Coordinates of N, CA and C in Angstrom, one line a residue:
X1 N 141.3 129.2 107.6 CA 140.3 129.2 106.6 C 139.3 130.3 106.8
X2 N 139.1 131.0 105.6 CA 138.4 132.4 105.7 C 136.8 131.8 105.9
X3 N 136.0 132.7 106.0 CA 134.6 132.7 106.1 C 134.0 132.3 104.8
X4 N 134.6 133.0 103.9 CA 134.2 132.8 102.5 C 134.4 131.4 101.8
X5 N 135.4 130.8 102.3 CA 135.4 129.3 101.8 C 134.6 128.4 102.6
X6 N 134.0 128.6 103.9 CA 133.0 127.8 104.4 C 131.9 127.8 103.9
X7 N 131.4 128.9 103.2 CA 130.2 129.2 102.7 C 129.8 128.7 101.3
X8 N 130.9 127.9 100.6 CA 130.8 127.6 99.3 C 129.8 126.5 99.2
X9 N 129.1 126.4 98.2 CA 128.1 125.3 98.0 C 129.0 124.1 97.4
X10 N 128.5 122.9 98.0 CA 129.1 121.6 97.5 C 128.6 121.3 96.0
X11 N 129.4 120.8 95.4 CA 129.1 120.5 94.0 C 127.7 119.6 93.8
X12 N 127.0 120.0 92.8 CA 125.7 119.3 92.7 C 125.9 117.9 92.4
X13 N 125.1 117.1 93.0 CA 125.2 115.6 92.8 C 124.4 115.2 91.7
X14 N 124.9 114.3 90.8 CA 124.0 113.9 89.6 C 123.2 112.7 90.1
X15 N 121.8 113.0 89.9 CA 120.7 112.1 90.2 C 120.9 110.8 89.5
X16 N 121.0 109.7 90.3 CA 121.0 108.3 89.9 C 119.7 107.8 89.4
X17 N 119.8 107.0 88.4 CA 118.5 106.3 87.8 C 118.4 105.1 88.8
X18 N 117.0 105.0 89.3 CA 116.5 103.8 89.9 C 116.5 102.5 89.2
X19 N 116.9 101.6 89.9 CA 116.7 100.2 89.0 C 115.7 99.4 89.7
X20 N 114.8 100.0 90.5 CA 113.6 99.3 91.0 C 112.4 99.1 89.9
X21 N 111.6 98.2 90.2 CA 110.6 97.9 89.1 C 109.7 99.1 89.0
X22 N 109.5 99.5 87.9 CA 108.8 100.8 87.6 C 107.5 100.4 87.0
X23 N 106.3 101.0 87.5 CA 105.2 100.7 87.0 C 104.7 101.8 85.8
X24 N 104.7 101.6 84.5 CA 104.6 102.5 83.6 C 103.2 102.4 82.9
X25 N 103.0 103.4 82.2 CA 101.5 103.6 81.4 C 101.8 102.8 80.2
X26 N 100.6 102.7 79.3 CA 100.6 101.9 78.1 C 101.4 102.7 76.9
X27 N 101.9 103.8 77.3 CA 102.5 104.7 76.1 C 103.9 104.0 75.8
X28 N 104.2 104.1 74.5 CA 105.6 103.4 74.1 C 106.5 104.3 74.9
X29 N 107.5 103.6 75.4 CA 108.4 104.2 76.2 C 109.9 103.6 75.7
X30 N 110.8 104.7 75.5 CA 112.1 104.2 75.1 C 113.2 104.7 76.1
X31 N 114.3 104.2 76.2 CA 115.3 104.8 77.2 C 115.2 103.9 78.6
X32 N 115.6 104.4 79.5 CA 115.7 103.9 80.8 C 114.3 103.5 81.2
X33 N 114.2 102.3 81.7 CA 112.9 101.6 82.3 C 112.0 101.1 81.1
X34 N 112.7 101.1 79.9 CA 111.6 100.5 78.7 C 111.7 98.9 79.0
X35 N 110.6 98.3 78.6 CA 110.3 97.0 79.0 C 110.0 96.6 80.3
X36 N 109.6 97.5 81.2 CA 109.0 97.4 82.5 C 107.6 96.8 82.3
X37 N 107.4 96.4 83.5 CA 106.1 95.7 83.5 C 104.9 96.7 84.0
X38 N 103.8 96.7 83.2 CA 102.6 97.7 83.7 C 101.8 96.7 84.6
X39 N 101.7 97.0 86.0 CA 101.1 96.2 87.0 C 99.9 97.1 87.4
X40 N 99.5 97.9 86.7 CA 98.2 99.0 87.1 C 97.0 98.1 87.0
X41 N 96.9 97.1 86.2 CA 95.8 96.5 86.0 C 95.6 95.2 86.8
X42 N 96.5 94.9 87.7 CA 96.5 93.7 88.6 C 96.2 94.0 89.9
X43 N 95.5 93.3 90.7 CA 95.2 93.4 92.0 C 95.5 91.8 92.7
X44 N 95.7 92.0 93.8 CA 96.3 90.9 94.9 C 95.3 90.5 95.8
X45 N 94.8 89.3 95.8 CA 93.8 88.7 96.5 C 94.6 87.6 97.5
X46 N 94.0 87.8 98.5 CA 94.5 86.7 99.8 C 93.5 86.0 100.1
X47 N 93.7 84.7 100.1 CA 92.8 83.7 100.7 C 93.5 83.0 101.7
X48 N 92.8 83.1 103.0 CA 93.4 82.6 104.4 C 92.2 82.2 105.0
X49 N 92.2 80.9 105.4 CA 91.1 80.3 106.4 C 89.8 80.5 105.7
X50 N 89.7 80.3 104.4 CA 88.5 80.4 103.6 C 87.8 81.7 103.3
X51 N 88.7 82.7 103.7 CA 88.1 84.0 103.5 C 89.1 84.7 102.4
X52 N 88.5 85.4 101.5 CA 89.3 86.1 100.2 C 89.0 87.7 100.6
X53 N 90.3 88.2 100.4 CA 90.2 89.7 100.5 C 91.3 90.2 99.9
X54 N 91.0 91.5 99.3 CA 92.0 92.2 98.4 C 93.1 92.9 99.4
X55 N 94.3 92.7 99.1 CA 95.4 93.1 99.8 C 96.5 93.7 98.8
X56 N 96.6 95.0 98.5 CA 97.7 95.3 97.6 C 98.9 95.3 98.0
X57 N 99.2 95.1 99.3 CA 100.6 94.8 100.0 C 101.2 93.7 99.4
X58 N 100.3 92.7 98.9 CA 101.0 91.4 98.4 C 101.8 91.6 97.0
X59 N 101.5 92.7 96.5 CA 102.3 93.0 95.2 C 104.0 93.1 95.5
X60 N 104.1 93.6 96.9 CA 105.6 93.6 97.4 C 105.9 92.9 98.4
X61 N 105.1 91.7 98.5 CA 105.2 90.7 99.8 C 105.1 91.3 101.0
X62 N 104.0 92.5 101.1 CA 104.0 92.9 102.4 C 102.6 92.9 102.7
X63 N 101.7 91.8 102.3 CA 100.4 91.6 102.7 C 100.2 91.3 104.2
X64 N 98.9 91.5 104.8 CA 98.4 91.2 106.1 C 99.4 89.9 106.6
X65 N 99.2 88.8 105.7 CA 99.6 87.5 106.3 C 101.2 87.3 106.2
X66 N 102.1 88.1 105.4 CA 103.3 88.1 105.0 C 104.1 88.9 105.9
X67 N 103.4 90.1 106.4 CA 104.2 91.0 107.2 C 105.0 90.2 108.5
X68 N 106.2 90.3 108.8 CA 106.8 90.0 109.9 C 107.3 88.5 109.5
X69 N 107.0 88.0 108.6 CA 107.4 86.4 108.2 C 108.9 86.3 107.6
X70 N 109.6 85.3 108.0 CA 110.8 85.0 107.1 C 110.5 83.9 106.4
X71 N 110.6 84.0 105.1 CA 110.3 83.0 104.2 C 111.3 82.0 103.8
X72 N 111.1 80.9 103.6 CA 112.1 79.8 103.2 C 111.7 79.1 101.8
X73 N 112.4 78.6 101.1 CA 112.0 77.8 99.9 C 111.8 76.2 100.3
X74 N 112.1 75.8 101.6 CA 112.0 74.4 101.9 C 110.6 74.4 103.0
X75 N 109.8 73.4 102.5 CA 108.6 73.4 103.1 C 108.7 72.8 104.7
X76 N 109.9 71.9 104.7 CA 110.1 71.2 106.1 C 110.4 72.4 107.0
X77 N 110.8 73.6 106.9 CA 111.0 74.4 107.6 C 109.8 75.4 108.4
X78 N 108.6 74.7 107.8 CA 107.4 75.4 108.2 C 106.2 74.1 108.7
X79 N 106.7 73.4 109.5 CA 105.7 72.1 109.6 C 104.5 72.4 110.2
X80 N 104.2 73.7 110.9 CA 103.0 74.0 111.4 C 102.2 75.3 110.7
X81 N 102.8 75.2 109.4 CA 102.2 76.5 108.8 C 100.7 76.1 108.3
X82 N 99.9 77.3 108.2 CA 98.6 77.1 107.4 C 98.5 77.4 106.0
X83 N 97.8 76.9 105.2 CA 97.9 77.2 103.8 C 97.1 78.3 103.5
X84 N 97.9 79.5 102.9 CA 97.3 80.5 102.2 C 97.5 80.8 100.9
X85 N 96.6 81.5 100.3 CA 96.9 81.7 98.8 C 97.1 83.3 98.4
X86 N 97.9 83.5 97.6 CA 98.0 84.8 96.6 C 97.3 84.6 95.4
X87 N 96.2 85.3 95.0 CA 95.8 85.3 93.7 C 96.0 86.5 93.1
X88 N 96.7 86.4 91.9 CA 97.0 87.7 90.9 C 95.8 87.8 90.0
X89 N 95.1 88.9 90.1 CA 93.8 89.1 89.1 C 94.2 90.2 88.3
X90 N 94.1 89.9 87.0 CA 94.3 91.2 85.9 C 92.8 91.5 85.5
X91 N 92.8 92.8 85.4 CA 91.4 93.4 84.9 C 91.8 94.0 83.5
X92 N 90.9 93.4 82.6 CA 90.9 94.2 81.3 C 89.9 95.1 81.0
X93 N 90.0 96.2 80.2 CA 89.1 97.1 79.9 C 88.8 97.3 78.4
X94 N 87.7 97.0 78.0 CA 87.5 97.1 76.5 C 86.2 98.1 76.3
X95 N 85.8 98.1 75.0 CA 84.8 99.1 74.9 C 83.4 98.6 75.6
X96 N 83.3 97.3 75.8 CA 82.1 96.9 76.5 C 82.2 97.2 78.0
X97 N 83.5 97.3 78.6 CA 83.7 97.6 79.9 C 84.6 96.6 80.6
X98 N 85.0 96.6 81.7 CA 86.0 95.8 82.4 C 85.5 94.6 82.6
X99 N 86.5 93.6 82.9 CA 86.5 92.2 83.1 C 87.6 91.7 83.7
X100 N 87.3 90.5 84.5 CA 88.4 89.8 85.0 C 89.1 89.1 83.9
X101 N 90.2 89.3 83.5 CA 90.7 88.7 82.4 C 92.0 87.6 82.6
X102 N 92.5 87.8 83.7 CA 93.5 86.7 84.2 C 93.3 86.5 85.6
X103 N 93.5 85.2 85.9 CA 93.8 85.1 87.5 C 94.6 83.8 87.8
X104 N 95.6 83.8 88.6 CA 96.5 82.7 88.8 C 96.5 82.7 90.4
X105 N 96.8 81.4 91.1 CA 96.7 81.2 92.4 C 98.2 80.6 92.6
X106 N 98.9 81.2 93.8 CA 100.1 80.7 94.4 C 99.9 80.2 95.8
X107 N 100.2 79.0 96.2 CA 100.4 78.8 97.7 C 101.5 79.2 98.4
X108 N 101.1 79.5 99.8 CA 102.0 79.8 100.9 C 101.7 78.9 102.0
X109 N 102.8 78.7 102.8 CA 102.5 78.2 104.3 C 103.0 79.2 105.1
X110 N 102.0 79.5 106.2 CA 102.4 80.8 107.2 C 102.2 80.1 108.4
X111 N 103.2 80.1 109.3 CA 103.3 79.9 110.7 C 103.5 81.0 111.4
X112 N 102.2 81.8 111.9 CA 102.3 83.1 112.5 C 103.1 83.1 113.7
X113 N 102.9 82.2 114.5 CA 103.3 82.1 115.8 C 105.1 82.1 115.8
X114 N 105.4 81.0 114.9 CA 107.0 80.9 114.7 C 107.5 82.1 113.8
X115 N 106.7 83.1 113.1 CA 107.2 84.0 112.1 C 107.8 83.3 111.0
X116 N 107.6 82.3 110.4 CA 108.1 81.4 109.5 C 107.1 81.2 108.5
X117 N 107.5 81.1 107.2 CA 106.6 80.8 106.0 C 107.6 80.0 105.0
X118 N 106.8 79.6 103.8 CA 107.2 78.9 102.9 C 106.3 79.2 101.5
X119 N 107.1 79.6 100.6 CA 106.6 80.1 99.5 C 107.7 80.0 98.1
X120 N 107.3 79.9 97.0 CA 108.3 79.7 95.8 C 108.3 80.8 95.1
X121 N 109.2 81.9 95.2 CA 109.1 83.0 94.7 C 109.1 83.0 93.1
X122 N 109.7 82.1 92.5 CA 109.8 82.1 91.0 C 108.2 81.8 90.6
X123 N 107.5 80.9 91.2 CA 106.3 80.6 91.1 C 105.1 81.8 91.0
X124 N 105.5 82.6 92.3 CA 104.8 83.8 92.3 C 104.9 84.8 91.1
X125 N 106.4 84.8 90.9 CA 106.7 85.8 89.7 C 105.9 85.3 88.3
X126 N 106.2 84.0 88.1 CA 105.7 83.4 86.8 C 104.1 83.4 86.8
X127 N 103.4 83.4 88.0 CA 102.0 83.2 87.9 C 101.4 84.7 87.9
X128 N 102.3 85.6 88.4 CA 102.0 86.9 88.1 C 101.9 87.5 86.6
X129 N 102.9 86.9 86.1 CA 103.3 87.1 84.5 C 102.1 86.5 83.8
X130 N 101.7 85.2 84.0 CA 100.6 84.5 83.5 C 99.1 85.1 83.6
X131 N 98.9 85.9 84.8 CA 97.8 86.7 84.8 C 97.6 87.7 84.2
X132 N 98.9 88.5 84.1 CA 98.9 89.8 83.1 C 98.7 89.2 81.7
X133 N 99.2 88.0 81.3 CA 99.0 87.5 80.1 C 97.7 86.9 79.7
X134 N 96.7 87.1 80.7 CA 95.2 86.8 80.5 C 95.0 85.2 80.7
X135 N 95.8 84.7 81.5 CA 95.8 83.2 81.7 C 95.0 83.1 83.0
X136 N 94.5 81.7 83.1 CA 94.0 81.3 84.6 C 94.6 80.0 85.0
X137 N 95.1 80.2 86.2 CA 95.7 79.0 86.9 C 95.1 78.7 88.1
X138 N 94.1 78.1 88.3 CA 93.4 78.2 89.5 C 93.0 76.6 90.0
X139 N 93.7 75.7 89.3 CA 93.2 74.3 89.6 C 93.9 73.8 90.8
X140 N 94.8 74.4 91.3 CA 95.3 74.0 92.7 C 94.4 74.3 93.9
X141 N 93.6 75.4 93.8 CA 92.7 75.7 94.7 C 91.7 74.6 95.0
X142 N 91.5 74.6 96.4 CA 90.4 73.5 96.7 C 88.9 74.3 96.6
X143 N 87.8 73.7 96.9 CA 86.5 73.9 96.8 C 86.2 75.3 97.7
X144 N 86.7 75.2 99.0 CA 86.5 76.3 99.8 C 87.1 77.6 99.2
X145 N 88.4 77.5 98.9 CA 89.0 78.5 98.2 C 88.5 79.2 97.0
X146 N 88.1 78.2 96.1 CA 87.4 78.7 94.9 C 86.0 79.6 95.3
X147 N 85.4 79.1 96.0 CA 84.1 79.6 96.6 C 84.3 80.9 97.1
X148 N 85.4 81.0 97.9 CA 85.6 82.4 98.5 C 86.0 83.4 97.5
X149 N 86.9 82.9 96.5 CA 87.5 83.8 95.4 C 86.3 84.2 94.5
X150 N 85.4 83.3 94.3 CA 84.3 83.8 93.3 C 83.3 84.7 94.0
X151 N 83.0 84.5 95.4 CA 82.1 85.3 96.0 C 83.0 86.8 96.0
X152 N 84.1 86.9 96.4 CA 84.9 88.3 96.2 C 84.7 88.8 94.9
X153 N 85.1 88.2 93.8 CA 85.0 88.8 92.5 C 83.6 89.2 92.1
X154 N 82.6 88.2 92.4 CA 81.1 88.7 92.2 C 80.9 90.0 92.9
X155 N 81.0 89.8 94.3 CA 80.6 91.0 95.2 C 81.4 92.3 94.8
X156 N 82.5 92.1 94.5 CA 83.5 93.2 94.3 C 83.0 94.0 93.0
X157 N 82.5 93.4 92.1 CA 82.0 94.2 90.9 C 81.2 93.0 89.9
X158 N 80.0 92.9 90.1 CA 79.1 92.1 89.4 C 79.1 92.3 88.1
X159 N 79.2 93.5 87.4 CA 79.5 93.7 85.9 C 80.6 93.3 85.4
X160 N 81.7 93.2 86.1 CA 83.0 92.7 85.7 C 82.9 91.3 85.6
X161 N 82.1 90.6 86.6 CA 82.2 89.1 86.6 C 81.1 88.7 85.5
X162 N 80.1 89.4 85.1 CA 79.3 89.0 84.0 C 79.9 88.9 82.6
X163 N 80.9 90.1 82.4 CA 81.7 90.1 81.2 C 82.8 89.2 81.1
X164 N 83.3 88.7 82.3 CA 84.7 87.7 82.3 C 84.5 86.6 81.4
X165 N 85.5 86.0 80.8 CA 85.4 84.9 80.1 C 84.6 83.7 80.9
X166 N 84.0 82.8 80.1 CA 83.5 81.6 80.6 C 84.7 80.6 81.3
X167 N 85.9 80.7 80.7 CA 86.9 79.9 81.3 C 87.1 80.2 82.8
X168 N 87.0 81.5 83.3 CA 87.2 81.8 84.7 C 85.9 81.4 85.3
X169 N 84.7 81.4 84.8 CA 83.6 81.1 85.6 C 83.5 79.4 85.7
X170 N 84.0 78.9 84.7 CA 84.0 77.5 84.9 C 85.1 77.0 85.8
X171 N 86.4 77.5 85.9 CA 87.4 77.4 86.8 C 87.1 77.6 88.2
X172 N 85.8 78.3 88.4 CA 85.6 78.6 89.9 C 84.2 78.2 90.1
X173 N 83.6 77.5 89.3 CA 82.3 76.7 89.5 C 82.5 75.4 90.4
X174 N 81.7 75.5 91.5 CA 82.1 74.3 92.5 C 80.7 73.9 92.8

């Protein structure tokens, strides 16, 4: 083989289109990725042991409480799990300003020592969709969890809370 043959450049590879979940803007989009969900106005709140905090990792099941946990769809697999919640919170922006326009809660059981957990992925996906569609599904939360979520939302941005629909305020009124 001559030296010239060794220096030939390999044929250019055609770039593959990704099939991953794309976060796109409000612009009308046609072609590959059309119909993907815009998650830019959704935040993830974790409620654990009566404390609510924002954890963006929950969007990809990598929140602080979920890391290193192997999840099962069977509650029986997590007999010593503690109850934690993911709350999907959608923010809407209008001429008057932003507000909390949708909020839905999903339960999880987490056993940190055994590194096992329980959640129903379909419920998490559906509730994320409901939050994006400006619905409130918070009736499963207990008094302590509702209080923690309300406190987080109010302290995070009091103006957003003030502009939020009464339906949210009533749902978190304990």
